[in-house]
Coordinates of C-alpha atoms in Angstrom, one line a residue:
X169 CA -9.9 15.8 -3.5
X170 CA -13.7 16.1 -3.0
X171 CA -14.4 14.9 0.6
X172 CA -15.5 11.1 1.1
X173 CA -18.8 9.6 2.6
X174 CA -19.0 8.9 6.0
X175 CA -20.8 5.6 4.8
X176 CA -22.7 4.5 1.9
X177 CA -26.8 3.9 1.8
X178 CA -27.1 0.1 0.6
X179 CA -30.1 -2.0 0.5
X180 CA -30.6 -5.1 1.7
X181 CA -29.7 -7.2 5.0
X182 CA -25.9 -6.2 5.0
X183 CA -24.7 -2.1 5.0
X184 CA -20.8 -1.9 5.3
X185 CA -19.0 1.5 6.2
X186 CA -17.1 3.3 3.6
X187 CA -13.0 3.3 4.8
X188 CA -11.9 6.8 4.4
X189 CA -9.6 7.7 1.6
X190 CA -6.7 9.0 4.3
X191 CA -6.9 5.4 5.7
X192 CA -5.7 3.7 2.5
X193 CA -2.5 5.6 1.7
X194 CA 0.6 5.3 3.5
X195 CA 1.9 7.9 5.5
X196 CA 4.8 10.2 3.9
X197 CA 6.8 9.8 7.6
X198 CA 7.3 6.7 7.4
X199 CA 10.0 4.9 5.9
X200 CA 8.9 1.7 4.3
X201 CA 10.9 -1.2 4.6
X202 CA 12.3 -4.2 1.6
X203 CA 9.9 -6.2 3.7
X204 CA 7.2 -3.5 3.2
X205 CA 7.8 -3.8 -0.7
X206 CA 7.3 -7.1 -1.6
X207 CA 4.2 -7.6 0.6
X208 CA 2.8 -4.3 -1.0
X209 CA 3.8 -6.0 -4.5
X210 CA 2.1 -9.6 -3.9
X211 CA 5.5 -11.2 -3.7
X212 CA 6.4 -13.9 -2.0
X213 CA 9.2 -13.0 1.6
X214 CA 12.1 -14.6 0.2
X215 CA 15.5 -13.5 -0.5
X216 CA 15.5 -13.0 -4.4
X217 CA 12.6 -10.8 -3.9
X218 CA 14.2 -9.3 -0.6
X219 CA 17.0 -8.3 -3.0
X220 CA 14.4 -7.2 -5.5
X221 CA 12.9 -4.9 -3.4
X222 CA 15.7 -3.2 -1.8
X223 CA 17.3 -2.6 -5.3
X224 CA 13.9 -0.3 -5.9
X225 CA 14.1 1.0 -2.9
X226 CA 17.7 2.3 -3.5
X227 CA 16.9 3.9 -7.1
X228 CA 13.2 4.7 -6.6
X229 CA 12.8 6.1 -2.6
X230 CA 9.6 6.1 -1.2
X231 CA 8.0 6.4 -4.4
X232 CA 8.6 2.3 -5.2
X233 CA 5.9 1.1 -2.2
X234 CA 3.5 4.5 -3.2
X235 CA 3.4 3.5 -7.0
X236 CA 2.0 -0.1 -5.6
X237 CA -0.7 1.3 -3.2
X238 CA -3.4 2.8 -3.2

């Protein structure tokens, strides 16, 4: 992966930092959480989706929340 910017040059009255890459990925030593899921997905916290996620969770691991983030 070719190494990111510190922060980016940009004209004008406002200059935002770039986030680093390594700062928008999970962690792989974490386990993420049916909670963690449907947030990650846009879903509402309810208990259909609750269900929803932990089913994904149980066939899919870790990989279910990575395939939703960045």
């Amino acid at each position: 992966m070719s190494e990111e910017p510190e922060s980016l040059s940009v004209s004008g009255p406002e200059v935002r930092e770039v986030t680093p890459d390594r700062l928008l990925h999970t962690g792989g030593n974490d386990q993420p959480t049916a909670e963690d899921l449907v947030l990650a997905s846009g879903r509402d916290l309810n208990p259909e989706n609750l269900r929803w996620a932990e089913r994904r969770l149980a066939e899919e691991g870790r990989s279910a929340i990575d395939k939703r983030l960045p």
